[in-house]
Amino acid sequence: MASDSAPASSEAVTDRAEAPAFDTSVAHVARVYNYWLGGKDNFAADRAAAEQAMAAFPDIVLSARANRAFLRRTVTYLARQAGIRQFLDIGTGIPSANNTHEVAQSVAPDSRIVYVDNDPVVLAHARALLTSTPDGVTDYIDADLRHADQILAKAAQTLDFTKPVAVMLMAILQHLSETDDPYKVVRTLMAAVPAGSYLVLSHPARDIHAAEMAAMATQLNKMMAEKVTFRAWAEVEPFFAGLELVEPGMTNVPGWRPENEEEAASPAALWGGVARKP
Ligand SMILES: C[S@@+](CC[C@H](N)C(=O)[O-])C[C@H]1O[C@@H](n2cnc3c(N)ncnc32)[C@H](O)[C@@H]1O
């Protein structure tokens, strides 16, 4: 955690004409995920969907926690070992423990972080994400991952795209279907950053605990506003095309440089990896 917190260094950028209303009648992924992580920012419809998913795949709660631990370890790696000082975290989620700016700025206080999400509840929490060390910057963009060009244009107000950037897509690409062409979206993002930049992503796996994951996807797609497409190893690996995966490559997330045996042994069903743009 960053010990030195200062007021928000900039305003959240949004295209919305007025404050968005929260639709509490239908489950939304940011709030469902918040429930799995033990948060309080969720409503009855979110809890019902989350519980149905837990009935289908009981390890989803540990899987969500393992994803947060993967985020902490990868951001620490990028700040400490890779020397990254700029992070574009798309699909931020409702603030939780170890948010990207807290992890990065605890290693490098001058880190600059741009958060992006399209959920109005996450936007409402932007203030909590916009705390920064005095030497660093945090910013928030209210935008959809499908509009990568818009995200890049706005992020350029805070990030210097002539210097390396870590593009973070943690547990978000499952919300883009094949018709959204998620591979093109990732290519567009990575084309905008220079050599020495990184892509870090995690993605729910279709081929780990396959039967349970399929049952969970069916439940979520019945109850949640954002539909899910879980993908197998061979479908996630191409997101890293043209990039150099750092050791140990793409793994189920607990296997990516775990810090202790408990982390390594956590059940999870998410492919994840970190790769460098040559
Ligand atoms: C499962 S949460 C993951 C949160 C965080 N990245 C993590 O790994 O802990 C997915 C987040 O992506 C956001 N999201 C889903 N589809 C999106 C889209 N098309 N554009 C922007 N954000 C999106 C949701 O609102 C939610 O906050």
mmCIF file of C-alpha atoms and ligand atoms in Angstrom:
data_model
loop_
_atom_site.group_PDB
_atom_site.id
_atom_site.type_symbol
_atom_site.label_atom_id
_atom_site.label_comp_id
_atom_site.label_asym_id
_atom_site.label_seq_id
_atom_site.Cartn_x
_atom_site.Cartn_y
_atom_site.Cartn_z
ATOM 1 C CA MET A 1 0.000 0.000 0.000
ATOM 2 C CA ALA A 2 1.207 3.494 -0.730
ATOM 3 C CA SER A 3 1.869 5.195 2.561
ATOM 4 C CA ASP A 4 1.753 8.749 1.222
ATOM 5 C CA SER A 5 -1.665 9.567 -0.166
ATOM 6 C CA ALA A 6 -2.553 12.950 -1.627
ATOM 7 C CA PRO A 7 -5.829 14.198 -3.083
ATOM 8 C CA ALA A 8 -6.790 13.157 -6.587
ATOM 9 C CA SER A 9 -4.321 14.470 -9.085
ATOM 10 C CA SER A 10 -6.854 14.806 -11.866
ATOM 11 C CA GLU A 11 -10.540 14.473 -12.603
ATOM 12 C CA ALA A 12 -12.241 11.363 -13.892
ATOM 13 C CA VAL A 13 -12.846 11.685 -17.622
ATOM 14 C CA THR A 14 -16.343 10.719 -18.717
ATOM 15 C CA ASP A 15 -18.518 11.127 -21.782
ATOM 16 C CA ARG A 16 -21.703 10.675 -19.792
ATOM 17 C CA ALA A 17 -23.946 13.764 -19.954
ATOM 18 C CA GLU A 18 -25.107 13.274 -16.375
ATOM 19 C CA ALA A 19 -24.427 11.015 -13.416
ATOM 20 C CA PRO A 20 -25.347 7.487 -14.526
ATOM 21 C CA ALA A 21 -28.119 5.662 -12.696
ATOM 22 C CA PHE A 22 -27.236 2.251 -11.306
ATOM 23 C CA ASP A 23 -29.386 -0.546 -12.646
ATOM 24 C CA THR A 24 -29.810 -2.670 -9.546
ATOM 25 C CA SER A 25 -32.419 -5.016 -11.022
ATOM 26 C CA VAL A 26 -29.906 -6.945 -13.127
ATOM 27 C CA ALA A 27 -26.560 -8.368 -11.995
ATOM 28 C CA HIS A 28 -23.423 -6.573 -13.190
ATOM 29 C CA VAL A 29 -20.012 -8.192 -13.236
ATOM 30 C CA ALA A 30 -18.192 -5.498 -11.238
ATOM 31 C CA ARG A 31 -20.642 -6.006 -8.354
ATOM 32 C CA VAL A 32 -20.790 -9.822 -8.702
ATOM 33 C CA TYR A 33 -16.976 -9.924 -8.512
ATOM 34 C CA ASN A 34 -17.102 -7.535 -5.547
ATOM 35 C CA TYR A 35 -19.406 -10.032 -3.763
ATOM 36 C CA TRP A 36 -17.011 -12.945 -4.444
ATOM 37 C CA LEU A 37 -14.183 -10.844 -2.969
ATOM 38 C CA GLY A 38 -16.205 -10.185 0.202
ATOM 39 C CA GLY A 39 -17.087 -6.563 -0.665
ATOM 40 C CA LYS A 40 -20.248 -4.656 0.228
ATOM 41 C CA ASP A 41 -20.860 -2.839 -3.076
ATOM 42 C CA ASN A 42 -23.470 -5.214 -4.459
ATOM 43 C CA PHE A 43 -27.251 -5.621 -4.658
ATOM 44 C CA ALA A 44 -29.685 -8.554 -4.397
ATOM 45 C CA ALA A 45 -29.523 -9.353 -8.135
ATOM 46 C CA ASP A 46 -25.702 -9.412 -7.998
ATOM 47 C CA ARG A 47 -25.674 -11.672 -4.951
ATOM 48 C CA ALA A 48 -28.186 -14.051 -6.560
ATOM 49 C CA ALA A 49 -26.035 -14.369 -9.700
ATOM 50 C CA ALA A 50 -22.867 -14.729 -7.628
ATOM 51 C CA GLU A 51 -24.464 -17.488 -5.532
ATOM 52 C CA GLN A 52 -25.679 -19.353 -8.625
ATOM 53 C CA ALA A 53 -22.160 -19.199 -10.017
ATOM 54 C CA MET A 54 -20.766 -20.480 -6.706
ATOM 55 C CA ALA A 55 -23.191 -23.404 -6.823
ATOM 56 C CA ALA A 56 -21.887 -24.297 -10.290
ATOM 57 C CA PHE A 57 -18.192 -23.718 -9.482
ATOM 58 C CA PRO A 58 -17.591 -23.525 -5.713
ATOM 59 C CA ASP A 59 -13.948 -22.506 -6.205
ATOM 60 C CA ILE A 60 -14.939 -19.230 -7.933
ATOM 61 C CA VAL A 61 -14.340 -17.320 -4.680
ATOM 62 C CA LEU A 62 -10.793 -18.666 -4.332
ATOM 63 C CA SER A 63 -10.302 -18.168 -8.068
ATOM 64 C CA ALA A 64 -11.254 -14.465 -7.747
ATOM 65 C CA ARG A 65 -8.829 -14.091 -4.830
ATOM 66 C CA ALA A 66 -6.106 -15.853 -6.819
ATOM 67 C CA ASN A 67 -6.719 -13.352 -9.628
ATOM 68 C CA ARG A 68 -6.175 -10.427 -7.221
ATOM 69 C CA ALA A 69 -2.972 -12.080 -5.962
ATOM 70 C CA PHE A 70 -1.839 -12.470 -9.601
ATOM 71 C CA LEU A 71 -2.510 -8.742 -10.122
ATOM 72 C CA ARG A 72 -0.408 -7.894 -7.049
ATOM 73 C CA ARG A 73 2.498 -10.129 -8.112
ATOM 74 C CA THR A 74 2.505 -9.033 -11.749
ATOM 75 C CA VAL A 75 2.329 -5.304 -10.972
ATOM 76 C CA THR A 76 5.125 -5.766 -8.413
ATOM 77 C CA TYR A 77 7.191 -7.598 -11.041
ATOM 78 C CA LEU A 78 6.548 -4.907 -13.654
ATOM 79 C CA ALA A 79 7.472 -2.053 -11.298
ATOM 80 C CA ARG A 80 10.435 -3.758 -9.633
ATOM 81 C CA GLN A 81 12.054 -6.066 -12.182
ATOM 82 C CA ALA A 82 10.866 -4.572 -15.466
ATOM 83 C CA GLY A 83 11.204 -0.912 -14.430
ATOM 84 C CA ILE A 84 7.711 0.000 -15.674
ATOM 85 C CA ARG A 85 6.382 3.357 -14.463
ATOM 86 C CA GLN A 86 3.180 3.635 -16.547
ATOM 87 C CA PHE A 87 0.128 1.366 -16.228
ATOM 88 C CA LEU A 88 -3.080 1.306 -18.288
ATOM 89 C CA ASP A 89 -5.464 -0.863 -16.222
ATOM 90 C CA ILE A 90 -8.574 -1.599 -18.309
ATOM 91 C CA GLY A 91 -11.483 -3.274 -16.481
ATOM 92 C CA THR A 92 -10.386 -1.933 -13.127
ATOM 93 C CA GLY A 93 -13.297 -3.156 -11.015
ATOM 94 C CA ILE A 94 -14.614 -1.749 -7.759
ATOM 95 C CA PRO A 95 -11.654 -0.802 -5.522
ATOM 96 C CA SER A 96 -10.390 -3.727 -3.482
ATOM 97 C CA ALA A 97 -7.239 -4.552 -1.540
ATOM 98 C CA ASN A 98 -4.033 -3.906 -3.472
ATOM 99 C CA ASN A 99 -5.315 -1.700 -6.255
ATOM 100 C CA THR A 100 -2.851 -1.226 -9.099
ATOM 101 C CA HIS A 101 -1.681 2.259 -8.065
ATOM 102 C CA GLU A 102 -1.130 1.134 -4.463
ATOM 103 C CA VAL A 103 1.004 -1.831 -5.540
ATOM 104 C CA ALA A 104 2.963 0.064 -8.219
ATOM 105 C CA GLN A 105 3.535 3.197 -6.135
ATOM 106 C CA SER A 106 4.643 1.153 -3.104
ATOM 107 C CA VAL A 107 7.550 0.014 -5.321
ATOM 108 C CA ALA A 108 7.960 3.176 -7.416
ATOM 109 C CA PRO A 109 6.165 6.269 -6.023
ATOM 110 C CA ASP A 110 6.484 8.063 -9.378
ATOM 111 C CA SER A 111 4.288 5.490 -11.165
ATOM 112 C CA ARG A 112 1.508 6.858 -13.388
ATOM 113 C CA ILE A 113 -1.713 4.833 -13.560
ATOM 114 C CA VAL A 114 -4.742 5.247 -15.800
ATOM 115 C CA TYR A 115 -7.785 3.220 -14.834
ATOM 116 C CA VAL A 116 -10.550 2.402 -17.335
ATOM 117 C CA ASP A 117 -13.949 0.806 -16.730
ATOM 118 C CA ASN A 118 -17.448 1.185 -18.196
ATOM 119 C CA ASP A 119 -19.456 0.406 -15.048
ATOM 120 C CA PRO A 120 -21.151 3.390 -13.334
ATOM 121 C CA VAL A 121 -20.505 1.890 -9.892
ATOM 122 C CA VAL A 122 -16.777 1.763 -10.596
ATOM 123 C CA LEU A 123 -16.974 5.374 -11.829
ATOM 124 C CA ALA A 124 -18.661 6.308 -8.533
ATOM 125 C CA HIS A 125 -15.664 4.829 -6.717
ATOM 126 C CA ALA A 126 -13.160 6.653 -8.916
ATOM 127 C CA ARG A 127 -12.236 8.998 -6.087
ATOM 128 C CA ALA A 128 -10.790 6.050 -4.152
ATOM 129 C CA LEU A 129 -8.762 5.097 -7.217
ATOM 130 C CA LEU A 130 -7.570 8.635 -7.833
ATOM 131 C CA THR A 131 -5.440 8.880 -4.727
ATOM 132 C CA SER A 132 -1.806 9.005 -5.657
ATOM 133 C CA THR A 133 1.592 9.528 -4.175
ATOM 134 C CA PRO A 134 2.698 13.162 -4.669
ATOM 135 C CA ASP A 135 5.314 12.009 -7.211
ATOM 136 C CA GLY A 136 2.919 9.852 -9.233
ATOM 137 C CA VAL A 137 -0.403 10.317 -11.004
ATOM 138 C CA THR A 138 -3.654 8.386 -11.170
ATOM 139 C CA ASP A 139 -6.471 9.038 -13.594
ATOM 140 C CA TYR A 140 -9.774 7.391 -14.485
ATOM 141 C CA ILE A 141 -11.488 7.028 -17.858
ATOM 142 C CA ASP A 142 -15.134 5.973 -18.158
ATOM 143 C CA ALA A 143 -14.966 3.978 -21.417
ATOM 144 C CA ASP A 144 -15.599 0.655 -23.102
ATOM 145 C CA LEU A 145 -12.723 -1.679 -24.000
ATOM 146 C CA ARG A 146 -14.350 -2.179 -27.416
ATOM 147 C CA HIS A 147 -13.357 1.438 -28.184
ATOM 148 C CA ALA A 148 -9.616 1.022 -27.782
ATOM 149 C CA ASP A 149 -8.812 4.061 -29.921
ATOM 150 C CA GLN A 150 -10.854 6.333 -27.644
ATOM 151 C CA ILE A 151 -9.160 4.873 -24.565
ATOM 152 C CA LEU A 152 -5.725 5.462 -26.082
ATOM 153 C CA ALA A 153 -6.550 9.060 -27.040
ATOM 154 C CA LYS A 154 -7.733 9.902 -23.528
ATOM 155 C CA ALA A 155 -4.964 7.962 -21.780
ATOM 156 C CA ALA A 156 -2.405 9.987 -23.756
ATOM 157 C CA GLN A 157 -3.365 12.998 -21.628
ATOM 158 C CA THR A 158 -1.753 11.229 -18.650
ATOM 159 C CA LEU A 159 0.618 8.617 -20.067
ATOM 160 C CA ASP A 160 3.623 9.260 -22.319
ATOM 161 C CA PHE A 161 3.241 6.766 -25.148
ATOM 162 C CA THR A 162 6.865 7.256 -26.212
ATOM 163 C CA LYS A 163 7.860 5.454 -22.995
ATOM 164 C CA PRO A 164 7.007 1.854 -21.952
ATOM 165 C CA VAL A 165 3.485 1.181 -20.693
ATOM 166 C CA ALA A 166 2.066 -1.940 -19.041
ATOM 167 C CA VAL A 167 -1.324 -2.661 -20.609
ATOM 168 C CA MET A 168 -3.391 -4.590 -18.059
ATOM 169 C CA LEU A 169 -6.413 -6.657 -19.057
ATOM 170 C CA MET A 170 -7.223 -8.559 -15.879
ATOM 171 C CA ALA A 171 -10.334 -10.732 -16.081
ATOM 172 C CA ILE A 172 -12.026 -8.503 -18.673
ATOM 173 C CA LEU A 173 -11.513 -10.066 -22.113
ATOM 174 C CA GLN A 174 -14.136 -12.749 -21.324
ATOM 175 C CA HIS A 175 -16.700 -9.948 -21.718
ATOM 176 C CA LEU A 176 -15.766 -9.487 -25.372
ATOM 177 C CA SER A 177 -17.338 -12.054 -27.674
ATOM 178 C CA GLU A 178 -15.823 -13.187 -30.961
ATOM 179 C CA THR A 179 -17.940 -10.586 -32.795
ATOM 180 C CA ASP A 180 -16.182 -7.868 -30.763
ATOM 181 C CA ASP A 181 -12.861 -9.189 -32.184
ATOM 182 C CA PRO A 182 -10.959 -9.122 -28.870
ATOM 183 C CA TYR A 183 -7.702 -10.066 -30.637
ATOM 184 C CA LYS A 184 -7.900 -6.904 -32.751
ATOM 185 C CA VAL A 185 -8.633 -4.848 -29.623
ATOM 186 C CA VAL A 186 -5.474 -6.194 -27.947
ATOM 187 C CA ARG A 187 -3.438 -5.649 -31.143
ATOM 188 C CA THR A 188 -4.653 -2.021 -31.293
ATOM 189 C CA LEU A 189 -3.613 -1.401 -27.682
ATOM 190 C CA MET A 190 -0.211 -3.016 -28.087
ATOM 191 C CA ALA A 191 0.449 -1.207 -31.395
ATOM 192 C CA ALA A 192 0.146 2.105 -29.535
ATOM 193 C CA VAL A 193 2.900 1.376 -26.999
ATOM 194 C CA PRO A 194 6.651 1.317 -27.702
ATOM 195 C CA ALA A 195 9.136 -1.573 -27.496
ATOM 196 C CA GLY A 196 9.803 -2.477 -23.880
ATOM 197 C CA SER A 197 6.099 -2.208 -23.010
ATOM 198 C CA TYR A 198 4.212 -5.139 -21.500
ATOM 199 C CA LEU A 199 0.868 -6.886 -21.795
ATOM 200 C CA VAL A 200 -0.455 -8.559 -18.647
ATOM 201 C CA LEU A 201 -3.741 -10.395 -18.724
ATOM 202 C CA SER A 202 -5.792 -13.028 -16.985
ATOM 203 C CA HIS A 203 -8.726 -14.845 -18.561
ATOM 204 C CA PRO A 204 -11.235 -17.380 -17.167
ATOM 205 C CA ALA A 205 -10.326 -20.801 -18.545
ATOM 206 C CA ARG A 206 -12.751 -22.983 -20.474
ATOM 207 C CA ASP A 207 -10.395 -25.979 -20.185
ATOM 208 C CA ILE A 208 -9.668 -26.010 -16.425
ATOM 209 C CA HIS A 209 -12.490 -27.598 -14.383
ATOM 210 C CA ALA A 210 -14.248 -27.581 -17.747
ATOM 211 C CA ALA A 211 -17.644 -28.933 -16.678
ATOM 212 C CA GLU A 212 -17.956 -26.583 -13.695
ATOM 213 C CA MET A 213 -16.781 -23.587 -15.716
ATOM 214 C CA ALA A 214 -19.312 -24.352 -18.458
ATOM 215 C CA ALA A 215 -22.100 -24.600 -15.870
ATOM 216 C CA MET A 216 -20.994 -21.312 -14.304
ATOM 217 C CA ALA A 217 -20.900 -19.564 -17.698
ATOM 218 C CA THR A 218 -24.448 -20.748 -18.382
ATOM 219 C CA GLN A 219 -25.668 -19.326 -15.061
ATOM 220 C CA LEU A 220 -23.863 -16.004 -15.484
ATOM 221 C CA ASN A 221 -25.124 -15.588 -19.039
ATOM 222 C CA LYS A 222 -28.689 -16.052 -17.803
ATOM 223 C CA MET A 223 -28.393 -13.547 -14.970
ATOM 224 C CA MET A 224 -25.657 -11.003 -15.697
ATOM 225 C CA ALA A 225 -25.801 -7.941 -17.961
ATOM 226 C CA GLU A 226 -22.264 -8.499 -19.270
ATOM 227 C CA LYS A 227 -22.131 -11.864 -21.055
ATOM 228 C CA VAL A 228 -19.101 -14.142 -20.689
ATOM 229 C CA THR A 229 -17.067 -16.181 -23.170
ATOM 230 C CA PHE A 230 -14.579 -18.365 -21.322
ATOM 231 C CA ARG A 231 -11.621 -19.414 -23.463
ATOM 232 C CA ALA A 232 -9.251 -22.372 -23.624
ATOM 233 C CA TRP A 233 -5.446 -22.214 -23.535
ATOM 234 C CA ALA A 234 -5.234 -22.210 -27.337
ATOM 235 C CA GLU A 235 -7.650 -19.266 -27.521
ATOM 236 C CA VAL A 236 -5.963 -17.155 -24.812
ATOM 237 C CA GLU A 237 -2.353 -17.706 -25.929
ATOM 238 C CA PRO A 238 -2.874 -15.784 -29.247
ATOM 239 C CA PHE A 239 -3.538 -12.590 -27.273
ATOM 240 C CA PHE A 240 0.240 -12.608 -26.706
ATOM 241 C CA ALA A 241 1.068 -12.962 -30.436
ATOM 242 C CA GLY A 242 4.227 -11.047 -31.363
ATOM 243 C CA LEU A 243 5.185 -10.559 -27.710
ATOM 244 C CA GLU A 244 7.757 -12.377 -25.544
ATOM 245 C CA LEU A 245 6.175 -14.169 -22.583
ATOM 246 C CA VAL A 246 8.292 -13.834 -19.453
ATOM 247 C CA GLU A 247 8.946 -16.945 -17.342
ATOM 248 C CA PRO A 248 7.055 -19.091 -16.488
ATOM 249 C CA GLY A 249 4.899 -18.260 -19.538
ATOM 250 C CA MET A 250 1.116 -18.552 -19.489
ATOM 251 C CA THR A 251 -0.117 -20.523 -16.475
ATOM 252 C CA ASN A 252 -3.158 -21.026 -14.311
ATOM 253 C CA VAL A 253 -2.660 -17.811 -12.300
ATOM 254 C CA PRO A 254 -1.567 -19.384 -8.971
ATOM 255 C CA GLY A 255 1.393 -20.874 -10.866
ATOM 256 C CA TRP A 256 2.720 -17.479 -11.998
ATOM 257 C CA ARG A 257 5.623 -16.751 -9.609
ATOM 258 C CA PRO A 258 3.708 -17.570 -6.393
ATOM 259 C CA GLU A 259 5.221 -15.997 -3.300
ATOM 260 C CA ASN A 260 4.424 -18.896 -0.981
ATOM 261 C CA GLU A 261 3.010 -22.410 -0.965
ATOM 262 C CA GLU A 262 -0.468 -21.236 -0.045
ATOM 263 C CA GLU A 263 -0.631 -18.988 -3.117
ATOM 264 C CA ALA A 264 0.759 -21.740 -5.331
ATOM 265 C CA ALA A 265 -1.837 -24.238 -4.081
ATOM 266 C CA SER A 266 -4.883 -21.971 -4.504
ATOM 267 C CA PRO A 267 -7.592 -23.431 -6.726
ATOM 268 C CA ALA A 268 -8.297 -21.232 -9.755
ATOM 269 C CA ALA A 269 -9.375 -21.473 -13.366
ATOM 270 C CA LEU A 270 -7.748 -18.499 -15.068
ATOM 271 C CA TRP A 271 -5.013 -18.416 -17.676
ATOM 272 C CA GLY A 272 -2.596 -15.563 -17.068
ATOM 273 C CA GLY A 273 0.725 -14.246 -18.244
ATOM 274 C CA VAL A 274 3.026 -11.278 -18.697
ATOM 275 C CA ALA A 275 4.693 -10.533 -22.028
ATOM 276 C CA ARG A 276 7.151 -7.916 -23.297
ATOM 277 C CA LYS A 277 6.880 -6.102 -26.601
ATOM 278 C CA PRO A 278 10.239 -6.599 -28.362
HETATM 279 C C1 LIG B 1 -14.155 -9.433 -13.237
HETATM 280 S S1 LIG B 1 -13.904 -7.712 -13.040
HETATM 281 C C2 LIG B 1 -12.117 -7.662 -12.926
HETATM 282 C C3 LIG B 1 -11.616 -6.496 -12.090
HETATM 283 C C4 LIG B 1 -10.098 -6.368 -11.999
HETATM 284 N N1 LIG B 1 -9.501 -6.152 -13.302
HETATM 285 C C5 LIG B 1 -9.466 -7.574 -11.378
HETATM 286 O O1 LIG B 1 -8.886 -8.414 -12.115
HETATM 287 O O2 LIG B 1 -9.502 -7.726 -10.158
HETATM 288 C C6 LIG B 1 -14.192 -7.111 -14.705
HETATM 289 C C7 LIG B 1 -14.279 -5.592 -14.811
HETATM 290 O O3 LIG B 1 -14.277 -5.248 -16.203
HETATM 291 C C8 LIG B 1 -15.257 -4.258 -16.444
HETATM 292 N N2 LIG B 1 -15.705 -4.405 -17.837
HETATM 293 C C9 LIG B 1 -16.395 -5.432 -18.388
HETATM 294 N N3 LIG B 1 -16.585 -5.223 -19.700
HETATM 295 C C10 LIG B 1 -16.009 -4.022 -19.984
HETATM 296 C C11 LIG B 1 -15.855 -3.258 -21.176
HETATM 297 N N4 LIG B 1 -16.346 -3.691 -22.348
HETATM 298 N N5 LIG B 1 -15.191 -2.088 -21.102
HETATM 299 C C12 LIG B 1 -14.693 -1.631 -19.931
HETATM 300 N N6 LIG B 1 -14.789 -2.324 -18.769
HETATM 301 C C13 LIG B 1 -15.445 -3.503 -18.788
HETATM 302 C C14 LIG B 1 -16.357 -4.543 -15.445
HETATM 303 O O4 LIG B 1 -17.165 -3.404 -15.210
HETATM 304 C C15 LIG B 1 -15.553 -4.991 -14.223
HETATM 305 O O5 LIG B 1 -15.247 -3.903 -13.398
#
